[in-house]
JSON list of C-alpha atoms in Angstrom, two decimals:
[
{"chain": "A", "resi": 1, "resn": "MET", "atom": "CA", "xyz": [16.70, -2.03, -12.08]},
{"chain": "A", "resi": 2, "resn": "TRP", "atom": "CA", "xyz": [15.99, -3.68, -8.76]},
{"chain": "A", "resi": 3, "resn": "LEU", "atom": "CA", "xyz": [17.78, -6.14, -6.58]},
{"chain": "A", "resi": 4, "resn": "TYR", "atom": "CA", "xyz": [15.30, -8.52, -5.03]},
{"chain": "A", "resi": 5, "resn": "GLU", "atom": "CA", "xyz": [16.26, -9.81, -1.63]},
{"chain": "A", "resi": 6, "resn": "LYS", "atom": "CA", "xyz": [14.39, -13.07, -1.15]},
{"chain": "A", "resi": 7, "resn": "ARG", "atom": "CA", "xyz": [13.08, -12.37, 2.33]},
{"chain": "A", "resi": 8, "resn": "LEU", "atom": "CA", "xyz": [10.20, -10.35, 3.69]},
{"chain": "A", "resi": 9, "resn": "GLN", "atom": "CA", "xyz": [10.87, -6.77, 4.72]},
{"chain": "A", "resi": 10, "resn": "PHE", "atom": "CA", "xyz": [9.56, -7.69, 8.19]},
{"chain": "A", "resi": 11, "resn": "PRO", "atom": "CA", "xyz": [9.19, -11.31, 9.39]},
{"chain": "A", "resi": 12, "resn": "VAL", "atom": "CA", "xyz": [5.73, -12.87, 9.29]},
{"chain": "A", "resi": 13, "resn": "SER", "atom": "CA", "xyz": [5.21, -15.99, 11.37]},
{"chain": "A", "resi": 14, "resn": "ILE", "atom": "CA", "xyz": [1.57, -16.50, 12.34]},
{"chain": "A", "resi": 15, "resn": "ARG", "atom": "CA", "xyz": [0.70, -19.54, 14.45]},
{"chain": "A", "resi": 16, "resn": "ASN", "atom": "CA", "xyz": [-3.06, -19.08, 14.95]},
{"chain": "A", "resi": 17, "resn": "LYS", "atom": "CA", "xyz": [-5.48, -19.32, 12.03]},
{"chain": "A", "resi": 18, "resn": "ASN", "atom": "CA", "xyz": [-8.11, -16.62, 11.61]},
{"chain": "A", "resi": 19, "resn": "ALA", "atom": "CA", "xyz": [-9.88, -16.45, 8.27]},
{"chain": "A", "resi": 20, "resn": "ARG", "atom": "CA", "xyz": [-12.20, -13.68, 9.44]},
{"chain": "A", "resi": 21, "resn": "LEU", "atom": "CA", "xyz": [-9.20, -11.42, 10.08]},
{"chain": "A", "resi": 22, "resn": "ALA", "atom": "CA", "xyz": [-7.61, -12.53, 6.81]},
{"chain": "A", "resi": 23, "resn": "LYS", "atom": "CA", "xyz": [-10.71, -11.35, 4.96]},
{"chain": "A", "resi": 24, "resn": "ALA", "atom": "CA", "xyz": [-10.39, -7.89, 6.54]},
{"chain": "A", "resi": 25, "resn": "ILE", "atom": "CA", "xyz": [-6.69, -7.74, 5.69]},
{"chain": "A", "resi": 26, "resn": "THR", "atom": "CA", "xyz": [-7.37, -8.46, 2.00]},
{"chain": "A", "resi": 27, "resn": "SER", "atom": "CA", "xyz": [-8.24, -4.76, 1.67]},
{"chain": "A", "resi": 28, "resn": "GLN", "atom": "CA", "xyz": [-4.55, -3.94, 2.02]},
{"chain": "A", "resi": 29, "resn": "LEU", "atom": "CA", "xyz": [-3.83, -6.40, -0.78]},
{"chain": "A", "resi": 30, "resn": "GLY", "atom": "CA", "xyz": [-6.24, -5.28, -3.47]},
{"chain": "A", "resi": 31, "resn": "GLY", "atom": "CA", "xyz": [-8.55, -2.70, -1.92]},
{"chain": "A", "resi": 32, "resn": "PRO", "atom": "CA", "xyz": [-8.87, 0.98, -2.81]},
{"chain": "A", "resi": 33, "resn": "ASP", "atom": "CA", "xyz": [-6.21, 2.05, -0.32]},
{"chain": "A", "resi": 34, "resn": "GLY", "atom": "CA", "xyz": [-4.11, -1.10, -0.49]},
{"chain": "A", "resi": 35, "resn": "GLU", "atom": "CA", "xyz": [-0.53, -1.83, -1.42]},
{"chain": "A", "resi": 36, "resn": "LEU", "atom": "CA", "xyz": [-1.15, -2.77, -5.07]},
{"chain": "A", "resi": 37, "resn": "ALA", "atom": "CA", "xyz": [-2.96, 0.51, -5.76]},
{"chain": "A", "resi": 38, "resn": "ALA", "atom": "CA", "xyz": [-0.15, 2.42, -4.02]},
{"chain": "A", "resi": 39, "resn": "SER", "atom": "CA", "xyz": [2.55, 0.73, -6.06]},
{"chain": "A", "resi": 40, "resn": "MET", "atom": "CA", "xyz": [0.79, 1.30, -9.37]},
{"chain": "A", "resi": 41, "resn": "ARG", "atom": "CA", "xyz": [-0.04, 4.92, -8.42]},
{"chain": "A", "resi": 42, "resn": "TYR", "atom": "CA", "xyz": [3.58, 5.83, -7.71]},
{"chain": "A", "resi": 43, "resn": "PHE", "atom": "CA", "xyz": [4.99, 4.02, -10.74]},
{"chain": "A", "resi": 44, "resn": "ALA", "atom": "CA", "xyz": [2.55, 5.98, -12.92]},
{"chain": "A", "resi": 45, "resn": "GLN", "atom": "CA", "xyz": [3.09, 9.34, -11.20]},
{"chain": "A", "resi": 46, "resn": "ARG", "atom": "CA", "xyz": [6.88, 9.32, -11.38]},
{"chain": "A", "resi": 47, "resn": "TYR", "atom": "CA", "xyz": [6.94, 10.09, -15.09]},
{"chain": "A", "resi": 48, "resn": "ALA", "atom": "CA", "xyz": [5.48, 13.59, -14.66]},
{"chain": "A", "resi": 49, "resn": "MET", "atom": "CA", "xyz": [7.97, 14.67, -12.02]},
{"chain": "A", "resi": 50, "resn": "PRO", "atom": "CA", "xyz": [10.29, 17.46, -13.23]},
{"chain": "A", "resi": 51, "resn": "ASP", "atom": "CA", "xyz": [12.79, 16.71, -10.46]},
{"chain": "A", "resi": 52, "resn": "ARG", "atom": "CA", "xyz": [14.74, 13.46, -10.79]},
{"chain": "A", "resi": 53, "resn": "ARG", "atom": "CA", "xyz": [15.00, 13.15, -7.00]},
{"chain": "A", "resi": 54, "resn": "VAL", "atom": "CA", "xyz": [11.22, 13.18, -6.64]},
{"chain": "A", "resi": 55, "resn": "ALA", "atom": "CA", "xyz": [10.79, 10.77, -9.56]},
{"chain": "A", "resi": 56, "resn": "GLY", "atom": "CA", "xyz": [13.31, 8.50, -7.84]},
{"chain": "A", "resi": 57, "resn": "LEU", "atom": "CA", "xyz": [11.44, 8.80, -4.55]},
{"chain": "A", "resi": 58, "resn": "LEU", "atom": "CA", "xyz": [8.19, 7.73, -6.21]},
{"chain": "A", "resi": 59, "resn": "ASN", "atom": "CA", "xyz": [9.96, 4.81, -7.86]},
{"chain": "A", "resi": 60, "resn": "ASP", "atom": "CA", "xyz": [11.56, 3.73, -4.58]},
{"chain": "A", "resi": 61, "resn": "VAL", "atom": "CA", "xyz": [8.30, 3.88, -2.65]},
{"chain": "A", "resi": 62, "resn": "ALA", "atom": "CA", "xyz": [6.45, 2.06, -5.47]},
{"chain": "A", "resi": 63, "resn": "THR", "atom": "CA", "xyz": [9.00, -0.73, -5.20]},
{"chain": "A", "resi": 64, "resn": "GLU", "atom": "CA", "xyz": [8.67, -0.88, -1.42]},
{"chain": "A", "resi": 65, "resn": "GLU", "atom": "CA", "xyz": [4.89, -1.14, -1.78]},
{"chain": "A", "resi": 66, "resn": "LEU", "atom": "CA", "xyz": [5.47, -4.35, -3.77]},
{"chain": "A", "resi": 67, "resn": "ALA", "atom": "CA", "xyz": [7.39, -5.68, -0.76]},
{"chain": "A", "resi": 68, "resn": "HIS", "atom": "CA", "xyz": [4.40, -4.75, 1.40]},
{"chain": "A", "resi": 69, "resn": "LEU", "atom": "CA", "xyz": [2.13, -6.59, -1.01]},
{"chain": "A", "resi": 70, "resn": "GLU", "atom": "CA", "xyz": [4.31, -9.66, -0.46]},
{"chain": "A", "resi": 71, "resn": "MET", "atom": "CA", "xyz": [3.95, -9.30, 3.31]},
{"chain": "A", "resi": 72, "resn": "ILE", "atom": "CA", "xyz": [0.16, -8.94, 3.14]},
{"chain": "A", "resi": 73, "resn": "GLY", "atom": "CA", "xyz": [-0.11, -11.99, 0.89]},
{"chain": "A", "resi": 74, "resn": "THR", "atom": "CA", "xyz": [1.99, -13.96, 3.36]},
{"chain": "A", "resi": 75, "resn": "ILE", "atom": "CA", "xyz": [-0.17, -12.84, 6.29]},
{"chain": "A", "resi": 76, "resn": "ILE", "atom": "CA", "xyz": [-3.39, -13.85, 4.49]},
{"chain": "A", "resi": 77, "resn": "ARG", "atom": "CA", "xyz": [-1.97, -17.21, 3.48]},
{"chain": "A", "resi": 78, "resn": "GLN", "atom": "CA", "xyz": [-0.69, -17.98, 6.98]},
{"chain": "A", "resi": 79, "resn": "LEU", "atom": "CA", "xyz": [-4.00, -16.99, 8.56]},
{"chain": "A", "resi": 80, "resn": "THR", "atom": "CA", "xyz": [-5.96, -19.39, 6.30]},
{"chain": "A", "resi": 81, "resn": "LYS", "atom": "CA", "xyz": [-3.62, -22.23, 5.32]},
{"chain": "A", "resi": 82, "resn": "GLY", "atom": "CA", "xyz": [-4.85, -25.62, 6.47]},
{"chain": "A", "resi": 83, "resn": "LEU", "atom": "CA", "xyz": [-8.36, -24.54, 7.48]},
{"chain": "A", "resi": 84, "resn": "SER", "atom": "CA", "xyz": [-11.13, -26.86, 6.34]},
{"chain": "A", "resi": 85, "resn": "ALA", "atom": "CA", "xyz": [-13.99, -25.69, 4.15]},
{"chain": "A", "resi": 86, "resn": "GLU", "atom": "CA", "xyz": [-16.24, -25.85, 7.22]},
{"chain": "A", "resi": 87, "resn": "GLU", "atom": "CA", "xyz": [-13.86, -23.69, 9.28]},
{"chain": "A", "resi": 88, "resn": "LEU", "atom": "CA", "xyz": [-13.61, -21.17, 6.45]},
{"chain": "A", "resi": 89, "resn": "LYS", "atom": "CA", "xyz": [-17.40, -21.06, 6.26]},
{"chain": "A", "resi": 90, "resn": "GLN", "atom": "CA", "xyz": [-17.74, -20.54, 10.01]},
{"chain": "A", "resi": 91, "resn": "GLN", "atom": "CA", "xyz": [-15.26, -17.66, 9.83]},
{"chain": "A", "resi": 92, "resn": "GLY", "atom": "CA", "xyz": [-16.96, -15.91, 6.90]},
{"chain": "A", "resi": 93, "resn": "PHE", "atom": "CA", "xyz": [-14.31, -16.80, 4.32]},
{"chain": "A", "resi": 94, "resn": "ASP", "atom": "CA", "xyz": [-16.42, -19.21, 2.29]},
{"chain": "A", "resi": 95, "resn": "ASP", "atom": "CA", "xyz": [-17.23, -16.75, -0.52]},
{"chain": "A", "resi": 96, "resn": "TYR", "atom": "CA", "xyz": [-13.51, -16.07, -0.99]},
{"chain": "A", "resi": 97, "resn": "TYR", "atom": "CA", "xyz": [-12.76, -19.81, -0.83]},
{"chain": "A", "resi": 98, "resn": "VAL", "atom": "CA", "xyz": [-15.31, -20.61, -3.54]},
{"chain": "A", "resi": 99, "resn": "ASP", "atom": "CA", "xyz": [-13.57, -18.30, -6.02]},
{"chain": "A", "resi": 100, "resn": "HIS", "atom": "CA", "xyz": [-9.92, -18.63, -4.97]},
{"chain": "A", "resi": 101, "resn": "THR", "atom": "CA", "xyz": [-9.55, -21.76, -2.78]},
{"chain": "A", "resi": 102, "resn": "GLY", "atom": "CA", "xyz": [-6.28, -21.07, -0.92]},
{"chain": "A", "resi": 103, "resn": "GLY", "atom": "CA", "xyz": [-4.88, -18.61, -3.44]},
{"chain": "A", "resi": 104, "resn": "VAL", "atom": "CA", "xyz": [-4.12, -15.00, -2.70]},
{"chain": "A", "resi": 105, "resn": "TRP", "atom": "CA", "xyz": [-6.31, -12.71, -4.81]},
{"chain": "A", "resi": 106, "resn": "MET", "atom": "CA", "xyz": [-6.26, -8.94, -5.17]},
{"chain": "A", "resi": 107, "resn": "GLN", "atom": "CA", "xyz": [-9.53, -7.78, -3.68]},
{"chain": "A", "resi": 108, "resn": "ALA", "atom": "CA", "xyz": [-10.97, -5.56, -0.96]},
{"chain": "A", "resi": 109, "resn": "ALA", "atom": "CA", "xyz": [-12.49, -6.94, 2.22]},
{"chain": "A", "resi": 110, "resn": "SER", "atom": "CA", "xyz": [-15.90, -6.32, 0.65]},
{"chain": "A", "resi": 111, "resn": "GLY", "atom": "CA", "xyz": [-14.99, -8.76, -2.13]},
{"chain": "A", "resi": 112, "resn": "ALA", "atom": "CA", "xyz": [-14.64, -6.08, -4.81]},
{"chain": "A", "resi": 113, "resn": "PRO", "atom": "CA", "xyz": [-11.75, -7.02, -7.12]},
{"chain": "A", "resi": 114, "resn": "PHE", "atom": "CA", "xyz": [-8.81, -4.71, -7.66]},
{"chain": "A", "resi": 115, "resn": "THR", "atom": "CA", "xyz": [-9.30, -2.06, -10.33]},
{"chain": "A", "resi": 116, "resn": "ALA", "atom": "CA", "xyz": [-7.04, 0.63, -11.75]},
{"chain": "A", "resi": 117, "resn": "ALA", "atom": "CA", "xyz": [-9.86, 3.07, -10.90]},
{"chain": "A", "resi": 118, "resn": "TYR", "atom": "CA", "xyz": [-8.46, 3.00, -7.34]},
{"chain": "A", "resi": 119, "resn": "PHE", "atom": "CA", "xyz": [-5.56, 5.27, -8.22]},
{"chain": "A", "resi": 120, "resn": "GLN", "atom": "CA", "xyz": [-4.93, 8.47, -10.12]},
{"chain": "A", "resi": 121, "resn": "SER", "atom": "CA", "xyz": [-2.12, 9.99, -12.13]},
{"chain": "A", "resi": 122, "resn": "LYS", "atom": "CA", "xyz": [-2.88, 13.53, -13.35]},
{"chain": "A", "resi": 123, "resn": "GLY", "atom": "CA", "xyz": [0.50, 14.50, -14.78]},
{"chain": "A", "resi": 124, "resn": "ASP", "atom": "CA", "xyz": [0.64, 17.57, -12.55]},
{"chain": "A", "resi": 125, "resn": "PRO", "atom": "CA", "xyz": [3.48, 17.18, -10.02]},
{"chain": "A", "resi": 126, "resn": "VAL", "atom": "CA", "xyz": [1.77, 19.11, -7.22]},
{"chain": "A", "resi": 127, "resn": "THR", "atom": "CA", "xyz": [-1.56, 17.32, -7.70]},
{"chain": "A", "resi": 128, "resn": "ASP", "atom": "CA", "xyz": [0.09, 13.90, -7.91]},
{"chain": "A", "resi": 129, "resn": "LEU", "atom": "CA", "xyz": [2.15, 14.41, -4.77]},
{"chain": "A", "resi": 130, "resn": "HIS", "atom": "CA", "xyz": [-0.94, 15.51, -2.85]},
{"chain": "A", "resi": 131, "resn": "GLU", "atom": "CA", "xyz": [-2.66, 12.38, -4.18]},
{"chain": "A", "resi": 132, "resn": "ALA", "atom": "CA", "xyz": [0.29, 10.29, -3.01]},
{"chain": "A", "resi": 133, "resn": "MET", "atom": "CA", "xyz": [0.23, 11.87, 0.45]},
{"chain": "A", "resi": 134, "resn": "ALA", "atom": "CA", "xyz": [-3.52, 11.33, 0.77]},
{"chain": "A", "resi": 135, "resn": "ALA", "atom": "CA", "xyz": [-3.09, 7.71, -0.31]},
{"chain": "A", "resi": 136, "resn": "GLU", "atom": "CA", "xyz": [-0.56, 7.11, 2.45]},
{"chain": "A", "resi": 137, "resn": "GLN", "atom": "CA", "xyz": [-2.92, 8.57, 5.05]},
{"chain": "A", "resi": 138, "resn": "LYS", "atom": "CA", "xyz": [-5.80, 6.40, 3.80]},
{"chain": "A", "resi": 139, "resn": "ALA", "atom": "CA", "xyz": [-3.58, 3.31, 3.97]},
{"chain": "A", "resi": 140, "resn": "ARG", "atom": "CA", "xyz": [-2.52, 4.27, 7.50]},
{"chain": "A", "resi": 141, "resn": "THR", "atom": "CA", "xyz": [-6.18, 4.56, 8.52]},
{"chain": "A", "resi": 142, "resn": "THR", "atom": "CA", "xyz": [-6.91, 1.14, 7.03]},
{"chain": "A", "resi": 143, "resn": "TYR", "atom": "CA", "xyz": [-4.03, -0.34, 9.03]},
{"chain": "A", "resi": 144, "resn": "ASP", "atom": "CA", "xyz": [-5.38, 1.42, 12.13]},
{"chain": "A", "resi": 145, "resn": "ASN", "atom": "CA", "xyz": [-8.73, -0.28, 11.50]},
{"chain": "A", "resi": 146, "resn": "ILE", "atom": "CA", "xyz": [-7.06, -3.68, 11.07]},
{"chain": "A", "resi": 147, "resn": "LEU", "atom": "CA", "xyz": [-5.18, -3.16, 14.34]},
{"chain": "A", "resi": 148, "resn": "ARG", "atom": "CA", "xyz": [-8.51, -2.45, 16.07]},
{"chain": "A", "resi": 149, "resn": "LEU", "atom": "CA", "xyz": [-9.79, -5.82, 14.82]},
{"chain": "A", "resi": 150, "resn": "ALA", "atom": "CA", "xyz": [-6.65, -7.85, 15.55]},
{"chain": "A", "resi": 151, "resn": "ASP", "atom": "CA", "xyz": [-5.77, -9.42, 18.88]},
{"chain": "A", "resi": 152, "resn": "ASP", "atom": "CA", "xyz": [-2.99, -11.76, 17.75]},
{"chain": "A", "resi": 153, "resn": "PRO", "atom": "CA", "xyz": [0.54, -10.44, 18.43]},
{"chain": "A", "resi": 154, "resn": "ASP", "atom": "CA", "xyz": [1.82, -12.43, 15.42]},
{"chain": "A", "resi": 155, "resn": "VAL", "atom": "CA", "xyz": [-0.47, -10.36, 13.17]},
{"chain": "A", "resi": 156, "resn": "ILE", "atom": "CA", "xyz": [-0.19, -7.08, 15.06]},
{"chain": "A", "resi": 157, "resn": "ALA", "atom": "CA", "xyz": [3.62, -6.83, 14.76]},
{"chain": "A", "resi": 158, "resn": "PRO", "atom": "CA", "xyz": [3.87, -6.88, 10.94]},
{"chain": "A", "resi": 159, "resn": "ILE", "atom": "CA", "xyz": [0.73, -4.73, 10.59]},
{"chain": "A", "resi": 160, "resn": "ARG", "atom": "CA", "xyz": [2.27, -2.12, 12.92]},
{"chain": "A", "resi": 161, "resn": "PHE", "atom": "CA", "xyz": [5.44, -2.20, 10.82]},
{"chain": "A", "resi": 162, "resn": "LEU", "atom": "CA", "xyz": [3.42, -1.62, 7.64]},
{"chain": "A", "resi": 163, "resn": "ARG", "atom": "CA", "xyz": [1.46, 1.19, 9.30]},
{"chain": "A", "resi": 164, "resn": "GLN", "atom": "CA", "xyz": [4.70, 2.93, 10.29]},
{"chain": "A", "resi": 165, "resn": "ARG", "atom": "CA", "xyz": [6.00, 2.71, 6.72]},
{"chain": "A", "resi": 166, "resn": "GLU", "atom": "CA", "xyz": [2.86, 4.57, 5.55]},
{"chain": "A", "resi": 167, "resn": "VAL", "atom": "CA", "xyz": [3.75, 7.39, 7.94]},
{"chain": "A", "resi": 168, "resn": "VAL", "atom": "CA", "xyz": [7.33, 7.50, 6.62]},
{"chain": "A", "resi": 169, "resn": "HIS", "atom": "CA", "xyz": [6.12, 7.53, 3.01]},
{"chain": "A", "resi": 170, "resn": "TYR", "atom": "CA", "xyz": [3.76, 10.40, 3.80]},
{"chain": "A", "resi": 171, "resn": "GLN", "atom": "CA", "xyz": [6.66, 12.38, 5.25]},
{"chain": "A", "resi": 172, "resn": "ARG", "atom": "CA", "xyz": [8.93, 11.63, 2.29]},
{"chain": "A", "resi": 173, "resn": "PHE", "atom": "CA", "xyz": [6.25, 12.68, -0.20]},
{"chain": "A", "resi": 174, "resn": "GLY", "atom": "CA", "xyz": [5.88, 15.92, 1.76]},
{"chain": "A", "resi": 175, "resn": "GLU", "atom": "CA", "xyz": [9.61, 16.49, 1.32]},
{"chain": "A", "resi": 176, "resn": "GLY", "atom": "CA", "xyz": [9.21, 15.80, -2.41]},
{"chain": "A", "resi": 177, "resn": "LEU", "atom": "CA", "xyz": [6.35, 18.28, -2.62]},
{"chain": "A", "resi": 178, "resn": "ARG", "atom": "CA", "xyz": [8.54, 20.96, -1.01]},
{"chain": "A", "resi": 179, "resn": "LEU", "atom": "CA", "xyz": [11.27, 20.30, -3.60]},
{"chain": "A", "resi": 180, "resn": "ILE", "atom": "CA", "xyz": [8.76, 20.73, -6.44]},
{"chain": "A", "resi": 181, "resn": "GLU", "atom": "CA", "xyz": [7.30, 23.90, -4.92]},
{"chain": "A", "resi": 182, "resn": "GLU", "atom": "CA", "xyz": [10.77, 25.41, -4.43]},
{"chain": "A", "resi": 183, "resn": "ALA", "atom": "CA", "xyz": [11.58, 24.79, -8.08]},
{"chain": "A", "resi": 184, "resn": "LEU", "atom": "CA", "xyz": [8.62, 26.85, -9.29]},
{"chain": "A", "resi": 185, "resn": "ASP", "atom": "CA", "xyz": [9.69, 30.34, -10.36]},
{"chain": "A", "resi": 186, "resn": "ASP", "atom": "CA", "xyz": [6.73, 32.19, -8.93]},
{"chain": "A", "resi": 187, "resn": "ARG", "atom": "CA", "xyz": [6.57, 30.10, -5.74]},
{"chain": "A", "resi": 188, "resn": "ASP", "atom": "CA", "xyz": [2.84, 29.57, -6.31]},
{"chain": "A", "resi": 189, "resn": "PRO", "atom": "CA", "xyz": [2.32, 25.88, -7.09]},
{"chain": "A", "resi": 190, "resn": "TYR", "atom": "CA", "xyz": [-1.40, 26.41, -7.65]},
{"chain": "A", "resi": 191, "resn": "ALA", "atom": "CA", "xyz": [-1.08, 29.11, -10.31]},
{"chain": "A", "resi": 192, "resn": "ARG", "atom": "CA", "xyz": [0.06, 26.86, -13.16]},
{"chain": "A", "resi": 193, "resn": "ASN", "atom": "CA", "xyz": [1.29, 23.45, -14.16]},
{"chain": "A", "resi": 194, "resn": "PRO", "atom": "CA", "xyz": [5.03, 23.86, -14.86]},
{"chain": "A", "resi": 195, "resn": "ALA", "atom": "CA", "xyz": [5.02, 20.84, -17.14]},
{"chain": "A", "resi": 196, "resn": "PHE", "atom": "CA", "xyz": [2.97, 22.73, -19.73]},
{"chain": "A", "resi": 197, "resn": "ASP", "atom": "CA", "xyz": [4.64, 26.15, -19.68]},
{"chain": "A", "resi": 198, "resn": "ALA", "atom": "CA", "xyz": [5.48, 27.60, -23.10]}
]
C-alpha cells in the first residue's frame, strides 16, 4: 500500500528548452541503468529476501524509483515542450519526435526501447543485493555523465538530487547486505544459498 503525494520529490522548473539534453536524459527514463529498470529490479528482488527489513527496504527504494521516473519524465517534457519540428530536428530530437511526438517514452539515449533484459532477479539474497548495489553505482555514473553535459542550473539541480539519492540507495543496500550476511549461520555468504537449505 502506498500513499501518493501529488508533487515531485524535488521541484522541476526548467525555463530553457534543450532537446539535445532531453535526449541524453532519456537514458535515466528507460535505459539500462535508468529509473524504470531500478524500480522493476527491486520489486522483483524483494520476494527472495529472508529478512523482512531487507524486503521492505527493496520495496521502499523501488517505490522511490517510480518517483524518480516521474521527475525524469517532467524534465524531458519541460526541455522539449513547445519546440517546433524544425527546432527538434536541429537539436537531434527528430527521430524521437517522429515516433513519440511530445510524449514521454521509455527508451535509452541511443533510442533502444526499455526491456526487462536490463535487470536481474536471481532469487539469491546476496547476489540480488550485490546486483542492486551495482545498479545504483551505474545510475550514479549515468547522472555524472548527464551533469557533464548540462549547463543549465534548472536541470542541474534536480539531476544532482537524483544522483545523491543513488548514493543513499547504494548505502542502504549495503546495510541490507550486512543484515543478510549476519543472519547466515556459517557467516560465509558465498558458501550456499540459504533459501534452498534442506
